[in-house]
Amino acid sequence: MDSVNDLIARGSELGAQLRVDSIRCTTAANSGHPTSSMSAADLMAVLLIKYLKYDWDHPHNPNNDRLIFSKGHASPLLYAMYKAAGVITDEELLTLRRFGSRLEGHPKPLQSAESHGVPHGLPWVDTATGSLGQGLPVGVGMALCGKYVDKLPFTVWVLLGDSEMAEGSIWEAFDKAGHYKLGNVIAILDMNRLGQRGPTDLGWDSPVYAERARAFGWHAIEIDGHDIGAIDHAYAEARAQTGQPTCIVAKTVKGSGVSLVADKNGWHGKPLNPDQAKAAIAELGGERHITISVAKPEALQPAPQPTARALELPVYEVGAEEAVRKAFGDALAAVGANRPEMVVLDGEVSNSTFTEEFNKAFPDRFFEIYIAEQQLVAAAVGFGILRKTAFAATFAAFFSRAFDQIRMAAVSNANIRLCGTHPGVSIGEDGPSQMALEDIAMMRAVHGSTVLYPCDANQTAHLVATMAGLPGISYLRATRAKTTVIYPPTETFPIGGSKTLRRSDTDHVAIIAAGITLHESLRAYEQLKSEGILVRVIDAYSVKPIDAETLHEAARVTEGRLVVVEDHWCEGGLGDAILEVFADTPETPLRMIRLAVHAMPTSGTPAQLMNAAGIDAEHVAQAVRECL
Amino acid sequence: MDSVNDLIARGSELGAQLRVDSIRCTTAANSGHPTSSMSAADLMAVLLIKYLKYDWDHPHNPNNDRLIFSKGHASPLLYAMYKAAGVITDEELLTLRRFGSRLEGHPKPLQSAESHGVPHGLPWVDTATGSLGQGLPVGVGMALCGKYVDKLPFTVWVLLGDSEMAEGSIWEAFDKAGHYKLGNVIAILDMNRLGQRGPTDLGWDSPVYAERARAFGWHAIEIDGHDIGAIDHAYAEARAQTGQPTCIVAKTVKGSGVSLVADKNGWHGKPLNPDQAKAAIAELGGERHITISVAKPEALQPAPQPTARALELPVYEVGAEEAVRKAFGDALAAVGANRPEMVVLDGEVSNSTFTEEFNKAFPDRFFEIYIAEQQLVAAAVGFGILRKTAFAATFAAFFSRAFDQIRMAAVSNANIRLCGTHPGVSIGEDGPSQMALEDIAMMRAVHGSTVLYPCDANQTAHLVATMAGLPGISYLRATRAKTTVIYPPTETFPIGGSKTLRRSDTDHVAIIAAGITLHESLRAYEQLKSEGILVRVIDAYSVKPIDAETLHEAARVTEGRLVVVEDHWCEGGLGDAILEVFADTPETPLRMIRLAVHAMPTSGTPAQLMNAAGIDAEHVAQAVRECL
C-alpha cells in the first residue's frame, strides 16, 4: 500500500501529466475539450493509481471494473489515461479527432469493419457517450448485471459532469441505483461550475448535489476534487459501501492548473493555441511520460447459469385468437429457458406487455425499471455490454421517450432487443397519447436496426427467438388486440423475408400489410374475390430489412398496382420502406395507393378507429377497386 | 369563507360524487381508470370548492388558474369535475371514451375540424396528457410565462401520479421550477401506492418524496389526502409560498371509498362491472348531482408588452460566408422585435445555436432551460398555450431526447417552433454522438409538422420569420458550418416551395438537395457542365410539405433521373419525402439514385466525412454520370 505522501506525490504528477496530455492532444487536433478534462485529472489520477482494477488485455474480462465517462466530451482525459496505462502510445494520443484515428471526439466502443465499413472505436470503451446524461444509466445496467446476475464484485466508476445533472435521465439512474441498492456504483461528479455557455444551474453548491443524491438513496461525500488525499479517502469510503451507491461530489476547477483558463468562462470546447499550450505545459511542469501499472482484478467466476434447455417455442392453433403481445411474453419465457444468459426488463407495464410471463419463469433475470423508459433502454444496453441477451419492453409509444438512448445505442454498436406493444389506432379507447404512430419511422431511422411487425402468435414466437440471436438493435411491434392465428407453428420467418398469403398468376393488385392490417387485408381479399377481383396479399413482417425481391415481383405482375396499408402515420412507415425498394425501377411504373393514419385519432372502439383512419378491410377493398 | 365543518361536509359530499361519477362513466364505457380517479377525489373536491379560480366561459382568460392532470389516466375524475362545475352534463359524462365524444380516454385540448377532420377535445384542457411525466413540465412552462412574462398571479395546479415520479422528465421540471422559484406551481402528488402492475417504487413513503422535492428547491407538505381539513390547510399554505413551488405529498388510497377495490392490486385501468358499480355507488351513498360555483379570477391585465417594431430581417450579401445557425439567431432577434409576444428557450447551448442573439436583445423573454431537452420542449408548449410565440433550440441530435414530448405536443395541437443545429456528418470532429442523422425522419413523423432545411443565411432569416406565424409544430434544421450566401435578401421562400437553381430545357438529370448538400450539388453542377452534362439543381428547403409539382416536372423532363443527396440516414429523410411524391406516377418511371449516410460516421473534417459518406460534390457528380 502506498503511503499517503507517496500517493499524493504520484497522484499530483500523474494529474499534471493527464492535464498536459489533454492540452497536447486537443491543441494538435485544434478542437476538443481540454478544460473539461483538466478539472477531473486528479480524480482520474488517483483512480488509475490505486483503485481501478482492469485487465487491459482482456476488456471483456467479467471481473474488470468498468469506467464510463458520462461526460464524454472529457475524452482527452480518458485517452490520456490510456496512455498512462500504457495501452496507447503518445504518438497515437496526438491523433485525436483525426479522420481514421480510434480516438474520436467522444468515446466510442470498438466496432468491426463488418458493420461499419472500417473498424473503429476503442476496446476499453463500453458505451458511447457525448449525449449527456447517458453514461450513468448504462452503468446502472452493468451494475445490475454485476450485483444480481453475474454476482461479481467489480465496481462501475462513472465520471459525471455537472451540466448533465440537469438531465432527467440522470435522476432515473439515481432512482434505480438507489432502489436496487447498487453499492457497486460509484459516481464521481466533476463539479467544475462551468457549462458550455456559462455557469451551471447549481454552480459549486456541493450540499445541494449531495442532498439530492441522498434523497435518491445514495451515500454522498463532498470533497475538494484536487485534494489527492481527500480523493483517496472518498474512494475508499465509497468502495466500502455495499448497500448503496455513492456519489462523490468533487468541487473542481475547470481548466485547473493553468492560469490562462482556470475557472474562466469562454473556454469550453476550445483548444489552446500552440503558444498558449506551450506556456500551459510549462506552467504544469512540462511533459511527462509516466506509465502506471493498473491493478488487475481477482479472477472470479460469474455465478453459474442454469443449464440451457432445448428451445421449445409456444405453439398456437391455427384459427385461434391470441394477442401478439401475449405470444411475445410466452416466447420470452420459452427462449429464456434456452438462453440462460437472457434478461428481460420492463417499464412497469409487464401485465400489458406480458413480460410477466418471463418474470414468472425466471424472476432472477427479470428487472422492473418502473416508468422510466430512458433508464429501461440504457439498462438493456448495460446488460448487453456484459454479454447478456437483453430484451426491454414497454408501450411502443413510450419508446419515443428513449429515442436518444436508442440512437446512442446504435453509436455504441450495442445489442438490444426492444418490444413495443399497443401500437396504432387499433388500441381503441385509450386514445392517441397511448398510440404509437411513429415508432416504425423512429426505429427504421436507427443505424443497423431490424424492425419486425408480426401479425399472429406463431409468427411472433419465431421472431422473438430470432431476435434473441440478432446483433444490433432490433424492434418488435406487438399489436394489442387478439388476432387470428394464421400460420402453423412450423412456419419459419427469416429476417428480410415476407409471406405471400394469397396469390394467383393473374393478380391485378397486390396488397402489402403487416400486423393488424394484414388481417384487414385478408378480409378485403375475401370480399374482392366474391366480386371476381383477384389480389395478391403480402405479409411484410420484416419491415427492415424488407423483402425487395417479393415486392419487385408483385409490382411486375400487377404493373405497379400496390395497395399498402398500415396502422401508422404515412411518413416513415411501411409505405416509405416499400417506396425505397422502388426508387430505381424504371421498368416498373408505380401506381401505389397508401392507406395510413392521417388525422389525429380519438377514442373509440378499434373497429371504429380503423374505419375512421381508412385502414380497415372496407377501405382496403375500395383502394383495390380504385387501382383497377 | 366556509367554516371548517362546512368545508368538510361539502368536500366529503363532492368527493363522494366525484368517485361515483368516475365509476359510472367508466362502467358505462367498460374501460378506463376509476380507481386512479377515486384516490384523488377529495383532493380535487377541495380544489374545486375553495381554491381553483377559473372562468369556464373563457378558458383563454389569462388570469385563469390552470389545472393539469399530469396523471392523465385519471380523466374520469377530471370530467366528473367538469360536471360538478356545470360545464358538461351528466349525460355527456356518460359518453366517456365513445367514438365522437369529447371525453376521450386521456384529456386532450380542443382541436378544430380544420386540422383534424372533426372537431374534438375540450376547451378547458390545456395540454394532452397520458404519457406520464409530461403534465408538470408543461405546467412549468406556463408558470414561467405567468411569473416572468405576463406577470399575473394565477396558480398552476398539477395533479401528479406516484408512478410517474420515476420519469426523469418530472425531475427536470422539479429542477427548473426550483431554479426559477416558481411559487405559482402547486403539484399535488396523489400517492396511492399502486401502479399499473403493482406497488410503486416508493409505496407510501411520504418522507422520501418530500425529501426529494425539498432537495430540488421545493416546499413540501405531507398530508392524508382524504382529510378535507388537511387538504384545505395544505392548499392555503402552498398558495402562500411565493418564492418557491410546493409539492403536496398526499397519502391516498387507490379506489378509496369502495371496499371492493380500495388499496387492492389488480384494479388499475379496470372498470367495475354494472353489478359491482351498483354496490359501489350504494357504498358511496348513491348518486349526487351537486354543482359548484367555481370562483372566477380577478380581472388583471398582463404586463404590457413592448411596442412591436416593423420586421427588419437581417440581410446577408450574396457570396458571403455565413452559418445558417448564426442567421437563425440574428433572425430570432429581428423577429422578436416585431413580435413582442415571442419567447426563446435554449438547452444551455445558446452560444452554439446562436439564440444568444435573441438573449442579448430581449433578455426578459429568453429562458435558459439548461441541459434538459424534455423540459425545453415542454416549456415551449406551455408558453404556446398562453399564446406566446415560442421557439426552442438545441443541437438537432438532442431533440431526439424529447421525441415523446414532441409527439404529445402534436396530440395537444400545440404551437411550437424548434431549431436543431449541428445536424449530419458535416459537423466534423465531434463525431456521431453529436450528429443528428435521424432528425428529419423524426420530425416528418410528427403529425401536422413542417420541416424546413435552409442552405443559406437569407433563406434562413425568411424561414424563421415564417415559422413565427405558423400553427402546429415546425422544425428548422440548421447546419453548423458556414455556407455561401446564394439567395438575395429579397427572395421569398413559401412553405411547400422549392427553388430550381439551375435548369435548362434539356436537363438529363435533376439533383435534389437541401442544406449543406445543396452547396455540394452546385459544385457538382459546375463540374458536370464542364463535361457537357446539363443537370437541374433543386433546393428542397421545404422538406415537409414538399414541392410535389416541381419534383414531378423535374421527373418528366429527366425521364425520372433524379439524384437525391442528403446529410442524414437514408431511412425517413429527404429521399423518402421525395419518394412519397412518386408513389402513384405510372407515367414517370423512377431512376433515382439516393446519396445518404449509410455507415456509422467517425471524427474527421467536414470534407473528409462528407466524402466518406458519399455525399459530397464528387459523389454527386459521379451519381449523375451513372444515371445517364
PDB file of N, CA, C and O in Angstrom, chain A residues 36-90:
ATOM      1  N   SER A  36     -12.430  20.837 -19.750  1.00  0.00           N
ATOM      2  CA  SER A  36     -13.356  19.883 -19.131  1.00  0.00           C
ATOM      3  C   SER A  36     -12.625  18.610 -18.721  1.00  0.00           C
ATOM      4  O   SER A  36     -13.119  17.849 -17.888  1.00  0.00           O
ATOM      5  N   SER A  37     -11.473  18.384 -19.346  1.00  0.00           N
ATOM      6  CA  SER A  37     -10.643  17.235 -18.975  1.00  0.00           C
ATOM      7  C   SER A  37      -9.800  17.558 -17.750  1.00  0.00           C
ATOM      8  O   SER A  37      -9.655  16.734 -16.842  1.00  0.00           O
ATOM      9  N   MET A  38      -9.282  18.762 -17.718  1.00  0.00           N
ATOM     10  CA  MET A  38      -8.338  19.128 -16.659  1.00  0.00           C
ATOM     11  C   MET A  38      -8.996  19.138 -15.275  1.00  0.00           C
ATOM     12  O   MET A  38      -8.360  18.811 -14.279  1.00  0.00           O
ATOM     13  N   SER A  39     -10.269  19.495 -15.223  1.00  0.00           N
ATOM     14  CA  SER A  39     -10.934  19.551 -13.915  1.00  0.00           C
ATOM     15  C   SER A  39     -10.970  18.190 -13.247  1.00  0.00           C
ATOM     16  O   SER A  39     -10.935  18.092 -12.022  1.00  0.00           O
ATOM     17  N   ALA A  40     -11.035  17.137 -14.035  1.00  0.00           N
ATOM     18  CA  ALA A  40     -11.170  15.800 -13.455  1.00  0.00           C
ATOM     19  C   ALA A  40      -9.857  15.033 -13.427  1.00  0.00           C
ATOM     20  O   ALA A  40      -9.836  13.842 -13.101  1.00  0.00           O
ATOM     21  N   ALA A  41      -8.748  15.698 -13.757  1.00  0.00           N
ATOM     22  CA  ALA A  41      -7.469  14.983 -13.901  1.00  0.00           C
ATOM     23  C   ALA A  41      -7.004  14.351 -12.590  1.00  0.00           C
ATOM     24  O   ALA A  41      -6.540  13.206 -12.572  1.00  0.00           O
ATOM     25  N   ASP A  42      -7.148  15.063 -11.488  1.00  0.00           N
ATOM     26  CA  ASP A  42      -6.680  14.499 -10.216  1.00  0.00           C
ATOM     27  C   ASP A  42      -7.571  13.324  -9.793  1.00  0.00           C
ATOM     28  O   ASP A  42      -7.085  12.315  -9.276  1.00  0.00           O
ATOM     29  N   LEU A  43      -8.872  13.480 -10.037  1.00  0.00           N
ATOM     30  CA  LEU A  43      -9.809  12.402  -9.697  1.00  0.00           C
ATOM     31  C   LEU A  43      -9.437  11.122 -10.445  1.00  0.00           C
ATOM     32  O   LEU A  43      -9.435  10.030  -9.881  1.00  0.00           O
ATOM     33  N   MET A  44      -9.115  11.281 -11.725  1.00  0.00           N
ATOM     34  CA  MET A  44      -8.798  10.103 -12.530  1.00  0.00           C
ATOM     35  C   MET A  44      -7.399   9.564 -12.218  1.00  0.00           C
ATOM     36  O   MET A  44      -7.146   8.369 -12.328  1.00  0.00           O
ATOM     37  N   ALA A  45      -6.491  10.456 -11.821  1.00  0.00           N
ATOM     38  CA  ALA A  45      -5.138  10.012 -11.478  1.00  0.00           C
ATOM     39  C   ALA A  45      -5.179   9.043 -10.296  1.00  0.00           C
ATOM     40  O   ALA A  45      -4.571   7.966 -10.322  1.00  0.00           O
ATOM     41  N   VAL A  46      -5.922   9.415  -9.269  1.00  0.00           N
ATOM     42  CA  VAL A  46      -5.999   8.548  -8.084  1.00  0.00           C
ATOM     43  C   VAL A  46      -6.700   7.236  -8.436  1.00  0.00           C
ATOM     44  O   VAL A  46      -6.302   6.154  -7.981  1.00  0.00           O
ATOM     45  N   LEU A  47      -7.711   7.334  -9.265  1.00  0.00           N
ATOM     46  CA  LEU A  47      -8.425   6.118  -9.676  1.00  0.00           C
ATOM     47  C   LEU A  47      -7.467   5.148 -10.353  1.00  0.00           C
ATOM     48  O   LEU A  47      -7.431   3.946 -10.043  1.00  0.00           O
ATOM     49  N   LEU A  48      -6.673   5.674 -11.269  1.00  0.00           N
ATOM     50  CA  LEU A  48      -5.783   4.821 -12.057  1.00  0.00           C
ATOM     51  C   LEU A  48      -4.675   4.217 -11.187  1.00  0.00           C
ATOM     52  O   LEU A  48      -4.339   3.041 -11.307  1.00  0.00           O
ATOM     53  N   ILE A  49      -4.142   5.054 -10.305  1.00  0.00           N
ATOM     54  CA  ILE A  49      -3.003   4.594  -9.491  1.00  0.00           C
ATOM     55  C   ILE A  49      -3.425   3.547  -8.471  1.00  0.00           C
ATOM     56  O   ILE A  49      -2.760   2.539  -8.277  1.00  0.00           O
ATOM     57  N   LYS A  50      -4.586   3.773  -7.845  1.00  0.00           N
ATOM     58  CA  LYS A  50      -4.855   2.963  -6.645  1.00  0.00           C
ATOM     59  C   LYS A  50      -6.149   2.169  -6.656  1.00  0.00           C
ATOM     60  O   LYS A  50      -6.247   1.170  -5.948  1.00  0.00           O
ATOM     61  N   TYR A  51      -7.135   2.569  -7.451  1.00  0.00           N
ATOM     62  CA  TYR A  51      -8.445   1.938  -7.267  1.00  0.00           C
ATOM     63  C   TYR A  51      -8.940   1.089  -8.433  1.00  0.00           C
ATOM     64  O   TYR A  51      -9.562   0.046  -8.211  1.00  0.00           O
ATOM     65  N   LEU A  52      -8.684   1.552  -9.638  1.00  0.00           N
ATOM     66  CA  LEU A  52      -9.235   0.821 -10.785  1.00  0.00           C
ATOM     67  C   LEU A  52      -8.625  -0.570 -10.891  1.00  0.00           C
ATOM     68  O   LEU A  52      -7.416  -0.734 -10.747  1.00  0.00           O
ATOM     69  N   LYS A  53      -9.475  -1.556 -11.123  1.00  0.00           N
ATOM     70  CA  LYS A  53      -8.980  -2.924 -11.349  1.00  0.00           C
ATOM     71  C   LYS A  53      -9.380  -3.317 -12.748  1.00  0.00           C
ATOM     72  O   LYS A  53     -10.576  -3.487 -13.039  1.00  0.00           O
ATOM     73  N   TYR A  54      -8.376  -3.435 -13.593  1.00  0.00           N
ATOM     74  CA  TYR A  54      -8.718  -3.585 -15.011  1.00  0.00           C
ATOM     75  C   TYR A  54      -7.645  -4.385 -15.728  1.00  0.00           C
ATOM     76  O   TYR A  54      -6.458  -4.121 -15.590  1.00  0.00           O
ATOM     77  N   ASP A  55      -8.096  -5.327 -16.488  1.00  0.00           N
ATOM     78  CA  ASP A  55      -7.232  -6.187 -17.285  1.00  0.00           C
ATOM     79  C   ASP A  55      -7.268  -5.665 -18.725  1.00  0.00           C
ATOM     80  O   ASP A  55      -8.170  -5.988 -19.495  1.00  0.00           O
ATOM     81  N   TRP A  56      -6.291  -4.829 -19.046  1.00  0.00           N
ATOM     82  CA  TRP A  56      -6.331  -4.113 -20.329  1.00  0.00           C
ATOM     83  C   TRP A  56      -6.278  -5.058 -21.521  1.00  0.00           C
ATOM     84  O   TRP A  56      -6.798  -4.741 -22.600  1.00  0.00           O
ATOM     85  N   ASP A  57      -5.642  -6.198 -21.329  1.00  0.00           N
ATOM     86  CA  ASP A  57      -5.535  -7.129 -22.456  1.00  0.00           C
ATOM     87  C   ASP A  57      -6.834  -7.880 -22.699  1.00  0.00           C
ATOM     88  O   ASP A  57      -7.017  -8.497 -23.738  1.00  0.00           O
ATOM     89  N   HIS A  58      -7.701  -7.856 -21.725  1.00  0.00           N
ATOM     90  CA  HIS A  58      -8.963  -8.583 -21.848  1.00  0.00           C
ATOM     91  C   HIS A  58     -10.116  -7.691 -21.400  1.00  0.00           C
ATOM     92  O   HIS A  58     -10.643  -7.849 -20.292  1.00  0.00           O
ATOM     93  N   PRO A  59     -10.509  -6.766 -22.254  1.00  0.00           N
ATOM     94  CA  PRO A  59     -11.564  -5.808 -21.870  1.00  0.00           C
ATOM     95  C   PRO A  59     -12.871  -6.499 -21.496  1.00  0.00           C
ATOM     96  O   PRO A  59     -13.678  -5.926 -20.775  1.00  0.00           O
ATOM     97  N   HIS A  60     -13.068  -7.725 -21.994  1.00  0.00           N
ATOM     98  CA  HIS A  60     -14.315  -8.417 -21.678  1.00  0.00           C
ATOM     99  C   HIS A  60     -14.183  -9.321 -20.447  1.00  0.00           C
ATOM    100  O   HIS A  60     -15.104 -10.059 -20.128  1.00  0.00           O
ATOM    101  N   ASN A  61     -13.042  -9.266 -19.764  1.00  0.00           N
ATOM    102  CA  ASN A  61     -12.914  -9.995 -18.502  1.00  0.00           C
ATOM    103  C   ASN A  61     -14.068  -9.576 -17.588  1.00  0.00           C
ATOM    104  O   ASN A  61     -14.210  -8.401 -17.258  1.00  0.00           O
ATOM    105  N   PRO A  62     -14.894 -10.529 -17.193  1.00  0.00           N
ATOM    106  CA  PRO A  62     -16.092 -10.150 -16.428  1.00  0.00           C
ATOM    107  C   PRO A  62     -15.792  -9.587 -15.048  1.00  0.00           C
ATOM    108  O   PRO A  62     -16.684  -9.046 -14.398  1.00  0.00           O
ATOM    109  N   ASN A  63     -14.546  -9.707 -14.611  1.00  0.00           N
ATOM    110  CA  ASN A  63     -14.182  -9.148 -13.303  1.00  0.00           C
ATOM    111  C   ASN A  63     -13.688  -7.703 -13.383  1.00  0.00           C
ATOM    112  O   ASN A  63     -13.485  -7.066 -12.347  1.00  0.00           O
ATOM    113  N   ASN A  64     -13.473  -7.220 -14.571  1.00  0.00           N
ATOM    114  CA  ASN A  64     -12.995  -5.836 -14.719  1.00  0.00           C
ATOM    115  C   ASN A  64     -13.937  -4.839 -14.066  1.00  0.00           C
ATOM    116  O   ASN A  64     -15.159  -4.940 -14.220  1.00  0.00           O
ATOM    117  N   ASP A  65     -13.347  -3.863 -13.372  1.00  0.00           N
ATOM    118  CA  ASP A  65     -14.114  -2.659 -13.091  1.00  0.00           C
ATOM    119  C   ASP A  65     -14.507  -2.040 -14.428  1.00  0.00           C
ATOM    120  O   ASP A  65     -13.862  -2.291 -15.457  1.00  0.00           O
ATOM    121  N   ARG A  66     -15.549  -1.243 -14.412  1.00  0.00           N
ATOM    122  CA  ARG A  66     -15.935  -0.527 -15.621  1.00  0.00           C
ATOM    123  C   ARG A  66     -15.744   0.964 -15.354  1.00  0.00           C
ATOM    124  O   ARG A  66     -16.023   1.439 -14.242  1.00  0.00           O
ATOM    125  N   LEU A  67     -15.270   1.662 -16.354  1.00  0.00           N
ATOM    126  CA  LEU A  67     -15.078   3.118 -16.228  1.00  0.00           C
ATOM    127  C   LEU A  67     -15.840   3.792 -17.353  1.00  0.00           C
ATOM    128  O   LEU A  67     -15.549   3.553 -18.533  1.00  0.00           O
ATOM    129  N   ILE A  68     -16.813   4.598 -16.999  1.00  0.00           N
ATOM    130  CA  ILE A  68     -17.625   5.278 -18.008  1.00  0.00           C
ATOM    131  C   ILE A  68     -17.468   6.780 -17.851  1.00  0.00           C
ATOM    132  O   ILE A  68     -17.695   7.321 -16.778  1.00  0.00           O
ATOM    133  N   PHE A  69     -17.079   7.430 -18.917  1.00  0.00           N
ATOM    134  CA  PHE A  69     -17.067   8.891 -18.930  1.00  0.00           C
ATOM    135  C   PHE A  69     -18.456   9.355 -19.386  1.00  0.00           C
ATOM    136  O   PHE A  69     -18.704   9.503 -20.581  1.00  0.00           O
ATOM    137  N   SER A  70     -19.341   9.577 -18.417  1.00  0.00           N
ATOM    138  CA  SER A  70     -20.677  10.066 -18.769  1.00  0.00           C
ATOM    139  C   SER A  70     -20.539  11.457 -19.403  1.00  0.00           C
ATOM    140  O   SER A  70     -21.299  11.817 -20.296  1.00  0.00           O
ATOM    141  N   LYS A  71     -19.561  12.211 -18.943  1.00  0.00           N
ATOM    142  CA  LYS A  71     -19.224  13.474 -19.629  1.00  0.00           C
ATOM    143  C   LYS A  71     -18.232  13.125 -20.737  1.00  0.00           C
ATOM    144  O   LYS A  71     -17.004  13.282 -20.590  1.00  0.00           O
ATOM    145  N   GLY A  72     -18.776  12.651 -21.833  1.00  0.00           N
ATOM    146  CA  GLY A  72     -17.956  12.106 -22.913  1.00  0.00           C
ATOM    147  C   GLY A  72     -17.031  13.117 -23.550  1.00  0.00           C
ATOM    148  O   GLY A  72     -16.023  12.745 -24.162  1.00  0.00           O
ATOM    149  N   HIS A  73     -17.360  14.402 -23.401  1.00  0.00           N
ATOM    150  CA  HIS A  73     -16.506  15.417 -24.026  1.00  0.00           C
ATOM    151  C   HIS A  73     -15.161  15.528 -23.318  1.00  0.00           C
ATOM    152  O   HIS A  73     -14.246  16.169 -23.833  1.00  0.00           O
ATOM    153  N   ALA A  74     -15.019  14.888 -22.150  1.00  0.00           N
ATOM    154  CA  ALA A  74     -13.709  14.845 -21.488  1.00  0.00           C
ATOM    155  C   ALA A  74     -12.862  13.699 -22.052  1.00  0.00           C
ATOM    156  O   ALA A  74     -11.928  13.220 -21.394  1.00  0.00           O
ATOM    157  N   SER A  75     -13.143  13.293 -23.260  1.00  0.00           N
ATOM    158  CA  SER A  75     -12.394  12.199 -23.886  1.00  0.00           C
ATOM    159  C   SER A  75     -10.879  12.413 -23.899  1.00  0.00           C
ATOM    160  O   SER A  75     -10.130  11.438 -23.768  1.00  0.00           O
ATOM    161  N   PRO A  76     -10.373  13.645 -24.041  1.00  0.00           N
ATOM    162  CA  PRO A  76      -8.905  13.797 -23.999  1.00  0.00           C
ATOM    163  C   PRO A  76      -8.320  13.234 -22.696  1.00  0.00           C
ATOM    164  O   PRO A  76      -7.251  12.618 -22.701  1.00  0.00           O
ATOM    165  N   LEU A  77      -9.042  13.434 -21.609  1.00  0.00           N
ATOM    166  CA  LEU A  77      -8.593  12.892 -20.322  1.00  0.00           C
ATOM    167  C   LEU A  77      -8.620  11.367 -20.352  1.00  0.00           C
ATOM    168  O   LEU A  77      -7.682  10.698 -19.890  1.00  0.00           O
ATOM    169  N   LEU A  78      -9.662  10.800 -20.903  1.00  0.00           N
ATOM    170  CA  LEU A  78      -9.770   9.340 -20.972  1.00  0.00           C
ATOM    171  C   LEU A  78      -8.616   8.772 -21.795  1.00  0.00           C
ATOM    172  O   LEU A  78      -7.964   7.800 -21.397  1.00  0.00           O
ATOM    173  N   TYR A  79      -8.357   9.412 -22.929  1.00  0.00           N
ATOM    174  CA  TYR A  79      -7.286   8.910 -23.792  1.00  0.00           C
ATOM    175  C   TYR A  79      -5.916   9.125 -23.127  1.00  0.00           C
ATOM    176  O   TYR A  79      -5.009   8.306 -23.288  1.00  0.00           O
ATOM    177  N   ALA A  80      -5.778  10.208 -22.384  1.00  0.00           N
ATOM    178  CA  ALA A  80      -4.535  10.431 -21.641  1.00  0.00           C
ATOM    179  C   ALA A  80      -4.348   9.343 -20.585  1.00  0.00           C
ATOM    180  O   ALA A  80      -3.219   8.904 -20.310  1.00  0.00           O
ATOM    181  N   MET A  81      -5.465   8.885 -20.002  1.00  0.00           N
ATOM    182  CA  MET A  81      -5.381   7.764 -19.054  1.00  0.00           C
ATOM    183  C   MET A  81      -4.921   6.493 -19.779  1.00  0.00           C
ATOM    184  O   MET A  81      -4.155   5.703 -19.229  1.00  0.00           O
ATOM    185  N   TYR A  82      -5.420   6.303 -20.975  1.00  0.00           N
ATOM    186  CA  TYR A  82      -4.985   5.111 -21.734  1.00  0.00           C
ATOM    187  C   TYR A  82      -3.483   5.159 -22.000  1.00  0.00           C
ATOM    188  O   TYR A  82      -2.794   4.147 -21.940  1.00  0.00           O
ATOM    189  N   LYS A  83      -2.997   6.362 -22.308  1.00  0.00           N
ATOM    190  CA  LYS A  83      -1.553   6.480 -22.484  1.00  0.00           C
ATOM    191  C   LYS A  83      -0.833   6.154 -21.172  1.00  0.00           C
ATOM    192  O   LYS A  83       0.151   5.403 -21.160  1.00  0.00           O
ATOM    193  N   ALA A  84      -1.331   6.690 -20.089  1.00  0.00           N
ATOM    194  CA  ALA A  84      -0.688   6.461 -18.794  1.00  0.00           C
ATOM    195  C   ALA A  84      -0.740   4.982 -18.415  1.00  0.00           C
ATOM    196  O   ALA A  84       0.148   4.476 -17.733  1.00  0.00           O
ATOM    197  N   ALA A  85      -1.785   4.302 -18.874  1.00  0.00           N
ATOM    198  CA  ALA A  85      -1.892   2.865 -18.587  1.00  0.00           C
ATOM    199  C   ALA A  85      -1.038   2.051 -19.553  1.00  0.00           C
ATOM    200  O   ALA A  85      -0.943   0.833 -19.420  1.00  0.00           O
ATOM    201  N   GLY A  86      -0.469   2.731 -20.513  1.00  0.00           N
ATOM    202  CA  GLY A  86       0.438   2.048 -21.433  1.00  0.00           C
ATOM    203  C   GLY A  86      -0.252   1.307 -22.563  1.00  0.00           C
ATOM    204  O   GLY A  86       0.360   0.489 -23.239  1.00  0.00           O
ATOM    205  N   VAL A  87      -1.537   1.595 -22.807  1.00  0.00           N
ATOM    206  CA  VAL A  87      -2.236   0.848 -23.854  1.00  0.00           C
ATOM    207  C   VAL A  87      -2.348   1.613 -25.169  1.00  0.00           C
ATOM    208  O   VAL A  87      -2.711   1.036 -26.193  1.00  0.00           O
ATOM    209  N   ILE A  88      -2.077   2.908 -25.145  1.00  0.00           N
ATOM    210  CA  ILE A  88      -1.878   3.617 -26.413  1.00  0.00           C
ATOM    211  C   ILE A  88      -0.577   4.400 -26.298  1.00  0.00           C
ATOM    212  O   ILE A  88      -0.129   4.718 -25.188  1.00  0.00           O
ATOM    213  N   THR A  89       0.017   4.672 -27.430  1.00  0.00           N
ATOM    214  CA  THR A  89       1.278   5.416 -27.418  1.00  0.00           C
ATOM    215  C   THR A  89       1.021   6.913 -27.376  1.00  0.00           C
ATOM    216  O   THR A  89      -0.081   7.385 -27.663  1.00  0.00           O
ATOM    217  N   ASP A  90       2.064   7.633 -27.042  1.00  0.00           N
ATOM    218  CA  ASP A  90       1.973   9.089 -27.073  1.00  0.00           C
ATOM    219  C   ASP A  90       1.678   9.556 -28.501  1.00  0.00           C
ATOM    220  O   ASP A  90       0.920  10.492 -28.718  1.00  0.00           O
TER     221      ASP A  90
END
